[in-house]
XYZ file of C-alpha atoms in Angstrom:
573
model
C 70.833 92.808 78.796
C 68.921 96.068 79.563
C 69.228 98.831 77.001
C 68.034 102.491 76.832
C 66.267 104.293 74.538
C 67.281 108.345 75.436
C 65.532 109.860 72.735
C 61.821 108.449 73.743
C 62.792 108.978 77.370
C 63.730 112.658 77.337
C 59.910 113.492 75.471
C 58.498 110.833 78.459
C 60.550 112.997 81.071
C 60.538 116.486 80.179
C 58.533 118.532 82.923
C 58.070 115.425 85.137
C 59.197 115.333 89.236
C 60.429 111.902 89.875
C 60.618 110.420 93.569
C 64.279 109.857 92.992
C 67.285 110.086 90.597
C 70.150 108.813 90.558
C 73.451 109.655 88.741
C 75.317 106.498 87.604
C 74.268 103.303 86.651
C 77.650 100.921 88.048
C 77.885 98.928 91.698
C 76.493 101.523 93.519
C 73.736 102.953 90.829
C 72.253 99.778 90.491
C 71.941 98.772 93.951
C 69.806 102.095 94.681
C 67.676 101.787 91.973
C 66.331 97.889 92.850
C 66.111 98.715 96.319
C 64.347 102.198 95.888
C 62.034 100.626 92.845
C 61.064 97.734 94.554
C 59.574 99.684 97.611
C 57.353 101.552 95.502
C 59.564 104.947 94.308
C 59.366 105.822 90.636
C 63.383 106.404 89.639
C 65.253 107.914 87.120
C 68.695 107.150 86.164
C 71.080 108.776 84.033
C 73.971 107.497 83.046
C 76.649 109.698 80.702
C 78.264 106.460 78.439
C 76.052 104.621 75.899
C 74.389 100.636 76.456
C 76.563 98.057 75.506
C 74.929 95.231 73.124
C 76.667 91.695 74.042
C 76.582 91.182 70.112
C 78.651 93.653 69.567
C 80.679 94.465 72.600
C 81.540 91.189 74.289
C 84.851 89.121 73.223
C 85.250 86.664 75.770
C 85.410 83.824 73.443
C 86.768 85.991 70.254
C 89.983 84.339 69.198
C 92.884 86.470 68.470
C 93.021 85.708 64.851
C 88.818 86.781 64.438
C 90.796 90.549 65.754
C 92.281 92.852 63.326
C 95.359 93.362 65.365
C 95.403 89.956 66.998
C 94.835 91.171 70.073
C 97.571 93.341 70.201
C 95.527 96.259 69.242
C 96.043 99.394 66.831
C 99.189 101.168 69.018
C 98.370 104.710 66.925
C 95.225 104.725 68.495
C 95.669 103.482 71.540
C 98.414 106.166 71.958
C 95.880 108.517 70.621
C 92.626 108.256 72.057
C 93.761 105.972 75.140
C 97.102 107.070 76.568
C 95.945 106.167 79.780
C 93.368 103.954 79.621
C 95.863 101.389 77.479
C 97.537 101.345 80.788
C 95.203 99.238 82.263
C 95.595 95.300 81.506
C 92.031 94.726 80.940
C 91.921 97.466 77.961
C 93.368 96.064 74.730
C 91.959 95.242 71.670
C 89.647 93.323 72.686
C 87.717 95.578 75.660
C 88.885 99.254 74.839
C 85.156 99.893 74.349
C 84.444 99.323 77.725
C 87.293 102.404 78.771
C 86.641 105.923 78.325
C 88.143 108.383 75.440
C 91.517 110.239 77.380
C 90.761 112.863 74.615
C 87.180 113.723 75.462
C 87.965 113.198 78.733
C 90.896 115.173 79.976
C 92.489 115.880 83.655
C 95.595 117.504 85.381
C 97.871 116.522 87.592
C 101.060 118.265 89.431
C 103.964 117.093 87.476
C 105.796 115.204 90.358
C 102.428 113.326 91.292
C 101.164 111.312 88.537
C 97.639 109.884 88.936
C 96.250 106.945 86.759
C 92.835 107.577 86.386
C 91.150 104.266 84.691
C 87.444 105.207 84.058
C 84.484 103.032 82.490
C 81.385 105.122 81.320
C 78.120 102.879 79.483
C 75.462 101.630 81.435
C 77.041 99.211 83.835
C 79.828 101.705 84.363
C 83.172 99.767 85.420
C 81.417 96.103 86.213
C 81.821 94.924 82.856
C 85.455 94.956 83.528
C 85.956 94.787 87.514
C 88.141 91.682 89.008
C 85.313 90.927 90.838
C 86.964 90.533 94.017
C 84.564 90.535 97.241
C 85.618 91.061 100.497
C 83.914 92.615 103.236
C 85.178 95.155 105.721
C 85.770 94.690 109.344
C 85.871 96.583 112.542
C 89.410 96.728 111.682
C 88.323 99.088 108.728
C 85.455 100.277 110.249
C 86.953 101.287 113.958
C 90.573 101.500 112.689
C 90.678 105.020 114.441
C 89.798 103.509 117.933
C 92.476 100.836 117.390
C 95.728 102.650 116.814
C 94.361 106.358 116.690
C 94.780 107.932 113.396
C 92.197 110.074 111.580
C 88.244 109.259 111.913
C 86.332 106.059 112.983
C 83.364 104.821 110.233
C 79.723 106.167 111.453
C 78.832 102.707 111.933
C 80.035 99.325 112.997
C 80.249 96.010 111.251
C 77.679 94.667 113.076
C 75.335 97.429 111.400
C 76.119 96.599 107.909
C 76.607 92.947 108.762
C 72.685 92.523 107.154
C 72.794 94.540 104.006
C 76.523 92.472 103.233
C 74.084 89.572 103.554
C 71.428 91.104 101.041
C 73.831 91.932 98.625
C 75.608 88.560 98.843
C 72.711 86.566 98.708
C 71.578 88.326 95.708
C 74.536 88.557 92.772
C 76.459 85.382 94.060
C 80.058 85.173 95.612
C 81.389 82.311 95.560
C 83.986 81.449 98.559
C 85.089 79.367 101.326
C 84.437 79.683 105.220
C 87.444 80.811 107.178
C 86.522 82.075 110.435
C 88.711 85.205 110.200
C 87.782 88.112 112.607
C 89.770 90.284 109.897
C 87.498 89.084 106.867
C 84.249 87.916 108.010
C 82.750 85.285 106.343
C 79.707 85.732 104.166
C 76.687 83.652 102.606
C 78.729 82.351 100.018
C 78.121 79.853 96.935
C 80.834 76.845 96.709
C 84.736 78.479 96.339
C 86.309 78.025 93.275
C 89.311 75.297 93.460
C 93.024 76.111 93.913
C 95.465 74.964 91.017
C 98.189 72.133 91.515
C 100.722 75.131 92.644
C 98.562 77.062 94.716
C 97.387 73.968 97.075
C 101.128 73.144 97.229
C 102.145 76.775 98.668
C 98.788 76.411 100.831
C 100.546 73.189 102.666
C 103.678 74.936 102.837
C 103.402 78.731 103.950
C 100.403 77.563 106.163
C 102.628 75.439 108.002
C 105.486 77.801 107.596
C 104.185 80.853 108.459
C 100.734 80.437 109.886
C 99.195 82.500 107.074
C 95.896 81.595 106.019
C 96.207 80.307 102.175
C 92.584 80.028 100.019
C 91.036 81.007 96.724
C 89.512 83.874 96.136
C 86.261 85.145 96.714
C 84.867 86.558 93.681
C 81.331 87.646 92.470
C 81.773 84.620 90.279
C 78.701 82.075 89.864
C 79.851 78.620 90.586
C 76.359 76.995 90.906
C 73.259 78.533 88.623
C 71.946 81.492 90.952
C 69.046 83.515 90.548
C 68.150 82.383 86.800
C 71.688 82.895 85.579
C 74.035 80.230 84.720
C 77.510 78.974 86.613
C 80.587 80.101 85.607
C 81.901 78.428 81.999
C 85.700 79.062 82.814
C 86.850 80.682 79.970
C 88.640 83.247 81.944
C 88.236 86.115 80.146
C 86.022 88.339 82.370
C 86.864 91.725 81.489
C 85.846 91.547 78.182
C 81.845 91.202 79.109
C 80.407 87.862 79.826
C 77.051 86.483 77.376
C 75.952 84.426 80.054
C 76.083 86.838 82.956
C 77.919 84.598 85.108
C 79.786 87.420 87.027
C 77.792 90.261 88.475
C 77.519 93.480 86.414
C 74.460 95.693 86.731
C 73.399 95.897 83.570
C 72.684 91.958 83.833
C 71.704 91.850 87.452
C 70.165 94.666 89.621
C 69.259 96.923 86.805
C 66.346 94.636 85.250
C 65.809 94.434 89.033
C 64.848 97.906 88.818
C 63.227 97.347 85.515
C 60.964 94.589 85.949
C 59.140 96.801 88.985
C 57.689 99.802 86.390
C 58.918 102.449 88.187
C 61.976 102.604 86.480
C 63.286 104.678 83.856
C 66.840 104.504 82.397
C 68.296 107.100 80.458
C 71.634 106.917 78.854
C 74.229 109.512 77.272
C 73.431 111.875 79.942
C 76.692 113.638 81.207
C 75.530 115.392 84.650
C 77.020 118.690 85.265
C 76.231 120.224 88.305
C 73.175 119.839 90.551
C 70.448 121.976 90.806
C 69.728 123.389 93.821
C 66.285 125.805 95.223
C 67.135 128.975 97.353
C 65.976 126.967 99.974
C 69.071 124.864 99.731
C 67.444 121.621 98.351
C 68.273 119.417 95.225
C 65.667 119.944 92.630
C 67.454 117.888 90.179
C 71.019 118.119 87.675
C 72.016 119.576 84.559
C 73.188 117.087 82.079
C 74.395 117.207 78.680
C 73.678 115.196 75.727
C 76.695 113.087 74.986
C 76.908 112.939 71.216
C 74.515 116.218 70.361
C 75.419 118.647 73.170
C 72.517 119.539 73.740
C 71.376 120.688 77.163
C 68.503 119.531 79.351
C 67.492 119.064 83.103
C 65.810 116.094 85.306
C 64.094 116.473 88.228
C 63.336 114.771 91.083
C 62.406 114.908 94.915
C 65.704 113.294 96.165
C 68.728 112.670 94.417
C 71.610 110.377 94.714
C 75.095 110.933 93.019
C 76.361 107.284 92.572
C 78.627 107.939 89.165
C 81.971 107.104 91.198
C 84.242 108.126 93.370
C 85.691 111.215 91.679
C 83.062 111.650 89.260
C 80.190 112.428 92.088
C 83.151 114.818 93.888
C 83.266 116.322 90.636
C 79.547 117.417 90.234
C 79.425 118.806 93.680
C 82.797 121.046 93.035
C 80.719 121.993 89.967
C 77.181 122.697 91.406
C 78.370 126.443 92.553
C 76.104 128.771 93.629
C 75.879 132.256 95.747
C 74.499 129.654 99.168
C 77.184 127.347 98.222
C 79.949 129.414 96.701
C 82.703 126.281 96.909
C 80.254 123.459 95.882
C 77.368 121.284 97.650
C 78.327 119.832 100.639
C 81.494 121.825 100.804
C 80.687 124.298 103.348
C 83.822 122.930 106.351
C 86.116 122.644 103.266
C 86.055 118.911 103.502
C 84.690 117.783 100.219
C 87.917 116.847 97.660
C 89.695 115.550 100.518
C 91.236 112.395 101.755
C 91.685 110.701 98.576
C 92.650 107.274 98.549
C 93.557 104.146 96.521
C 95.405 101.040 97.023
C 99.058 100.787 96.162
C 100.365 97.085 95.096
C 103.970 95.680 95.088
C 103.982 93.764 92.073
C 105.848 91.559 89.692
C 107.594 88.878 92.284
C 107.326 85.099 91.238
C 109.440 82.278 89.424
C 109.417 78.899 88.482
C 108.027 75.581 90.435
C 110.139 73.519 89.179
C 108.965 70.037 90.570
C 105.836 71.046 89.294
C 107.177 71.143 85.513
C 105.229 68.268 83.317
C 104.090 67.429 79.913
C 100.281 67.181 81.051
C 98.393 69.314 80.935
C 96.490 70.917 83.796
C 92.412 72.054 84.185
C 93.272 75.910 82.817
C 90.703 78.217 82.826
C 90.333 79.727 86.197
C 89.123 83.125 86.442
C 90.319 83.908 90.184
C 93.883 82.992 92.119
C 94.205 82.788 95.452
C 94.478 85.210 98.829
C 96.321 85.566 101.667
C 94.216 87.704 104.111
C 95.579 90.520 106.049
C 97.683 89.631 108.817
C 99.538 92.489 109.922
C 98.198 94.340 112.859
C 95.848 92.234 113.765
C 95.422 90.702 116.784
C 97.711 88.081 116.476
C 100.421 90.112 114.830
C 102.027 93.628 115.365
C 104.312 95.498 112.974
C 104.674 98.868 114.843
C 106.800 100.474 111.780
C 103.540 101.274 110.370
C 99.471 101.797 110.823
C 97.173 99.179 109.028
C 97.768 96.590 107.152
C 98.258 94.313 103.304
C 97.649 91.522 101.965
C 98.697 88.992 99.252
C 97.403 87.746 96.271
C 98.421 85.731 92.689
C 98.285 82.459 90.528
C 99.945 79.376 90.285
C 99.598 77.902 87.032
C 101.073 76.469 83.925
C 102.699 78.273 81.251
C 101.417 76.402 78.134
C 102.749 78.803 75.400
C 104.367 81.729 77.040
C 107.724 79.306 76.751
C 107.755 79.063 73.514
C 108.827 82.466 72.155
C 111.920 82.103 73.885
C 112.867 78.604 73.582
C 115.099 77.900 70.488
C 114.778 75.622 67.551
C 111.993 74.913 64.690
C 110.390 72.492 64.056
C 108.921 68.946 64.994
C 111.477 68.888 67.330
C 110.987 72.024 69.018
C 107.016 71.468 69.038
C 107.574 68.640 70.894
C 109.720 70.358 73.176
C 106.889 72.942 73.349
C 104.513 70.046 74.606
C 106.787 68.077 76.847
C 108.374 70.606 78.607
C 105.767 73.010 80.355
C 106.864 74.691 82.775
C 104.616 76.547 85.899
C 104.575 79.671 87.192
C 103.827 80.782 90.754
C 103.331 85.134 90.909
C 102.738 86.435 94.424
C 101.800 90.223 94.705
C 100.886 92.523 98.089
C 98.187 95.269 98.384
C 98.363 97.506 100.637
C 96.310 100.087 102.686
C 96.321 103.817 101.474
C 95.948 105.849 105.364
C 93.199 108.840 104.155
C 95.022 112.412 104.396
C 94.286 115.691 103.994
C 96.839 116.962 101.161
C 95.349 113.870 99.102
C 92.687 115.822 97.318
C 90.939 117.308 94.093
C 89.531 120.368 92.950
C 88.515 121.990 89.899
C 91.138 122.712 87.127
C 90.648 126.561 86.291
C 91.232 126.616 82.773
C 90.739 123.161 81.193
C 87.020 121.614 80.586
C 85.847 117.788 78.568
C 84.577 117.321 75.395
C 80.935 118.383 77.184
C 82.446 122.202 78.771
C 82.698 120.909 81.950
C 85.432 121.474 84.285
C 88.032 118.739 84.503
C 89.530 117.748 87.734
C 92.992 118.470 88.645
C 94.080 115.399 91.206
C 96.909 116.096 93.947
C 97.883 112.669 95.285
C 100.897 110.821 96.457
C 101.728 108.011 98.878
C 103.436 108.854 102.300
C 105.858 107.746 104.727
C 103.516 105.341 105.990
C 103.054 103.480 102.622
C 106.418 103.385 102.497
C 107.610 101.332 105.478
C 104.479 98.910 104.864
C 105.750 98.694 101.412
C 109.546 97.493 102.937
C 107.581 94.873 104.570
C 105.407 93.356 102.004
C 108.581 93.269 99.804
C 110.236 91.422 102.293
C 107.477 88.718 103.087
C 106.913 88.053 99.440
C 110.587 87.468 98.635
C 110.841 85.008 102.342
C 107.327 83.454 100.781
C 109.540 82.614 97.137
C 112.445 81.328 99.015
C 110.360 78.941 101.398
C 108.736 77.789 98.048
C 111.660 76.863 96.391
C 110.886 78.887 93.512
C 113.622 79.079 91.242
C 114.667 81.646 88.621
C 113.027 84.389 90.741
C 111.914 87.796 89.659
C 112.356 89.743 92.672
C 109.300 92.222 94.153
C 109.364 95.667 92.097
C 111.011 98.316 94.048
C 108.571 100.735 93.327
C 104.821 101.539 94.335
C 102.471 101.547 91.962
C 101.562 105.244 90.198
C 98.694 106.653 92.661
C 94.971 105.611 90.777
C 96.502 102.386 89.363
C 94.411 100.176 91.196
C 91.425 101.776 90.210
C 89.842 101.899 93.812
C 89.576 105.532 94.318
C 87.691 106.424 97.684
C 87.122 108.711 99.963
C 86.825 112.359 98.616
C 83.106 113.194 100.243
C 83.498 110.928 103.462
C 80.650 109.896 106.239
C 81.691 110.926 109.460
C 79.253 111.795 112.537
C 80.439 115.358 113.239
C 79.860 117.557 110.154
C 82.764 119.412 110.692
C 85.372 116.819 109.388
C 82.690 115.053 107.140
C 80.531 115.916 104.091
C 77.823 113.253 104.427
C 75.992 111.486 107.941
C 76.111 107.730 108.404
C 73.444 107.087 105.942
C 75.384 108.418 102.746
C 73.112 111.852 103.362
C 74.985 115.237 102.856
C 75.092 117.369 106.087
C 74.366 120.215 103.862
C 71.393 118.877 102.105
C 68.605 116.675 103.096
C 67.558 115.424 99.911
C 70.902 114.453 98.388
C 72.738 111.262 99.009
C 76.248 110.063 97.926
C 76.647 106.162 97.588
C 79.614 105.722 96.130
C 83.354 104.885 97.044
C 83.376 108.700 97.499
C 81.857 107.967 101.234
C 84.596 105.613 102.240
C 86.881 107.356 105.911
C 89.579 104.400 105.466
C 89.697 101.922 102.702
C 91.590 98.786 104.317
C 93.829 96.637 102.350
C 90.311 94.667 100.496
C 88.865 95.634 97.205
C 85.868 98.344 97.992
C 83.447 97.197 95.454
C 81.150 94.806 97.435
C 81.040 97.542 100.707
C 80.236 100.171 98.126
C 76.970 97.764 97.371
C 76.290 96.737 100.890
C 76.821 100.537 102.052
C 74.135 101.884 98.931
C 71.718 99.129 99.760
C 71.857 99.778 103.363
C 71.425 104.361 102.117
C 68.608 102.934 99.755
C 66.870 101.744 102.742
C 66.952 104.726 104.979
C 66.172 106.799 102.107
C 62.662 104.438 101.981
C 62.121 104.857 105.577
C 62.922 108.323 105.606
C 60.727 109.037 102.583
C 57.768 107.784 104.208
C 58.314 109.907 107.281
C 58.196 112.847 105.318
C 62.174 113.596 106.501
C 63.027 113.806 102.904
């Protein structure tokens, strides 16, 4: 696990010009940094949380009786220090370390739009936690504009990032099955994981039902050893770290990447600021802020890359104000902010397979479900009450104990009942596209700052008309999916969306585009405005599709990585 020593580093880095650095140390971070330190750049990183020591941080086998609260947590100070954070599912008592402090870390919202704003900051940044979910895009993301002609088209096909989805594949592991879908290509992919008893039962039956494609997930998941680390022990529970490194986090993966070349230098507790910029209009470097002293200190270097996420980069360039950029770096069309997006999911919908109810025990242990890919406006289906498209997801599996707390009697008798009698559970959710719009946005909040003085952001977001009528329909295929399943005792689809940020796939706020009047950065992550500063984060994103971002976000920062090599070398840079 790759640590940081800040202390030694800032003495080793005061005064010195590096080739690059980069802000952020997550998905995106670490991707850079291998890529940029393995052809020959010396990099800096800084990253504003602490290292996390597997000793002390990682409870994936921690019973709940080793916890104080068995696993249940300390309510006062999750209320306290984690109002929103505690929202998540992966932050309880066992992985709170890996969320951020609400307190120290404030923001605003308008009072009728509620945003949900899930943040991770230590080295590693959200992987620790992800769902590890990796899909890649399409030219039904990628050209969505040219298909039913709504906002912008990507700056790039599939076919261009088709190699660097291979790279990054081939390199952390995702294990998954060949389908020969035009709407979710196939990648290089280590064996799938299996289905359970329920889910290859609803495979056989909405397959031949529906036509829908029914498989298990593809997941950054190791089900073979892979590049020194070690399969996949099943004890499915990944967001709470993982000692063997089984699932793909940076800290365990591309950083030591990084590390093992020399030319890389890691520096933690570093909250970035604001850029600095020359009069000439380049990046010399940031501001940052120590994290538990408060002192301040600068780093510079000859390019730099903002990779700290989605709303955190959009944040430093709102920040980095000056009298040639008066609204912010890359701000000069009034573009950067804008277009926010995240997924929204109907949730909750499932029941009881009841032929499926025994007293043996099933393999348990599984840390992915399964997928049903996007279906809806493609080519072989049209749904003209809205643009884009969703998908489904969610387990089938036995309930060993969750029975027990409601089923009456003491007992012998009733712990036999316990045993005999287990019942399974089949949970079917939808995900849906977010379409990128203007009024979605963020800016600076005028009066309140963090724990650091830095201006919080104040987030304006809220799904539209168009989430709405996709959101009829996914409630309606899930609840025809239950019936032709037999499921009985059903809970029915919520009738809600979920609260904007929920999801915690933010994109989209400093988006690639080819004309630099409805974009803030070129085809290569690069911002119009500035030569020498690159954005690789979900922050780049111009749609977002109904698929998790976080393996595009790698391919689309190893593929910025590269040009920034290239371009370095011609002296562009």
């Amino acid at each position: 696990m790759l640590t940081s020593d800040s202390s030694w580093q800032t003495r080793q880095m005061k005064n010195k010009v590096y080739d690059a650095l980069i802000v952020g140390s997550g998905a995106s971070g670490g991707w850079v940094a291998k890529e940029l330190t393995e052809n020959g750049m010396e990099v800096l990183m800084l990253e504003a949380g602490p290292p996390r020591v597997p000793s002390r941080d990682f409870t994936e086998h921690a019973w709940p009786y080793q916890v104080r609260y068995r696993g249940f947590g300390d309510q006062t100070r999750l209320l306290r220090k984690q109002p929103v954070q505690r929202l998540c599912y992966a932050c309880d008592e066992y992985s709170h370390q890996f969320f951020v402090d609400d307190e120290e870390h404030p923001y605003t919202f308008p009072e009728d739009k509620p945003f949900m704003w899930i943040r991770g900051r230590q080295v590693g940044g959200k992987t620790f936690c992800w769902a590890r979910e990796s899909y890649r895009y399409s030219d039904y993301e990628f050209k969505a504009a040219t298909r039913d002609g709504y906002e912008e088209n990507w700056p790039f096909t599939y076919a261009e990032l088709e190699p660097f989805y291979d790279k990054v594949e081939s390199y952390i592991g995702v294990s998954g099955s060949y389908e020969g879908l035009q709407q979710m290509p196939d990648g290089k992919f280590l064996p799938s994981m299996n289905l359970s008893c329920g889910e290859i039962m609803a495979k056989g039956v909405l397959e031949k039902q529906f036509g829908w494609r029914f498989m298990s997930d593809r997941v950054a998941n190791l089900t073979v050893p892979h590049n020194g680390r070690p399969a996949c022990h099943y004890c499915d529970e990944c967001q709470r770290g993982c000692h063997t490194a089984s699932y793909f986090n940076s800290p365990s993966v591309t950083l030591p990447a990084a590390a093992r070349t020399g030319r890389f230098t890691l520096m933690s507790d570093a909250v970035v600021s604001h850029l600095l910029m020359n009069n000439e209009g380049r990046a010399e470097g940031v501001h940052y802020i120590s994290r538990e002293s408060k002192a301040h200190a600068e780093a510079r270097a000859k390019i730099v890359v903002l990779a700290a996420a989605t709303l955190e980069s959009t944040r430093i360039l709102l920040n980095s104000r000056s009298r040639r950029f008066r609204n912010g770096v890359g701000n000069s069309n009034g573009v950067l902010g804008h277009y926010l997006m995240d997924h929204f999911t109907i949730e909750g919908a499932g029941g009881e397979l009841t032929s499926l109810k025994s007293a043996k025990r099933e393999a348990i242990g599984n840390p992915c479900g399964y997928l049903i890919p996007k279906y809806t406006n493609t080519d072989g289906y049209k749904n003209s009450n809205f643009l884009r498209g969703y998908r489904f997801d969610g387990t089938a599996s036995q309930q060993l104990y969750e029975q027990a707390f409601s089923l009456p009697g003491f007992g012998r008798p009733w712990r036999e009942k316990v045993r005999q009698q287990i019942p399974y559970y089949f949970s079917m959710e939808a995900q849906g596209e977010c379409l990128p719009r203007f009024d979605n946005f963020v800016e600076l909040d005028p009066e309140r700052k963090d724990a650091w003085g830095i201006p919080v952001l104040r987030i304006h977001a809220s799904y539209g008309e168009n989430e709405q009528a996709m959101a009829k329909a996914m409630r309606h295929d899930i609840s025809m999916a239950l019936d032709a399943l037999g499921v009985k005792d059903q809970v029915p689809p919520d009738p809600n969306l979920s609260v904007f940020g929920k999801n915690i796939h933010e994109c989209g706020t400093a988006r690639m585009g080819k004309d630099p009047e409805k974009s803030v950065l070129n085809g290569y992550n690069q911002v119009h405005d500035v030569a020498n500063l690159f954005v690789t984060d979900g922050a780049a994103f111009v749609t977002q599709g109904c698929y998790e971002p976080t393996l595009t976000i790698m391919a689309v920062s190893a593929r910025a990585a590269d040009h920034i090599v290239d371009a370095s070398k011609r002296g562009e840079l």
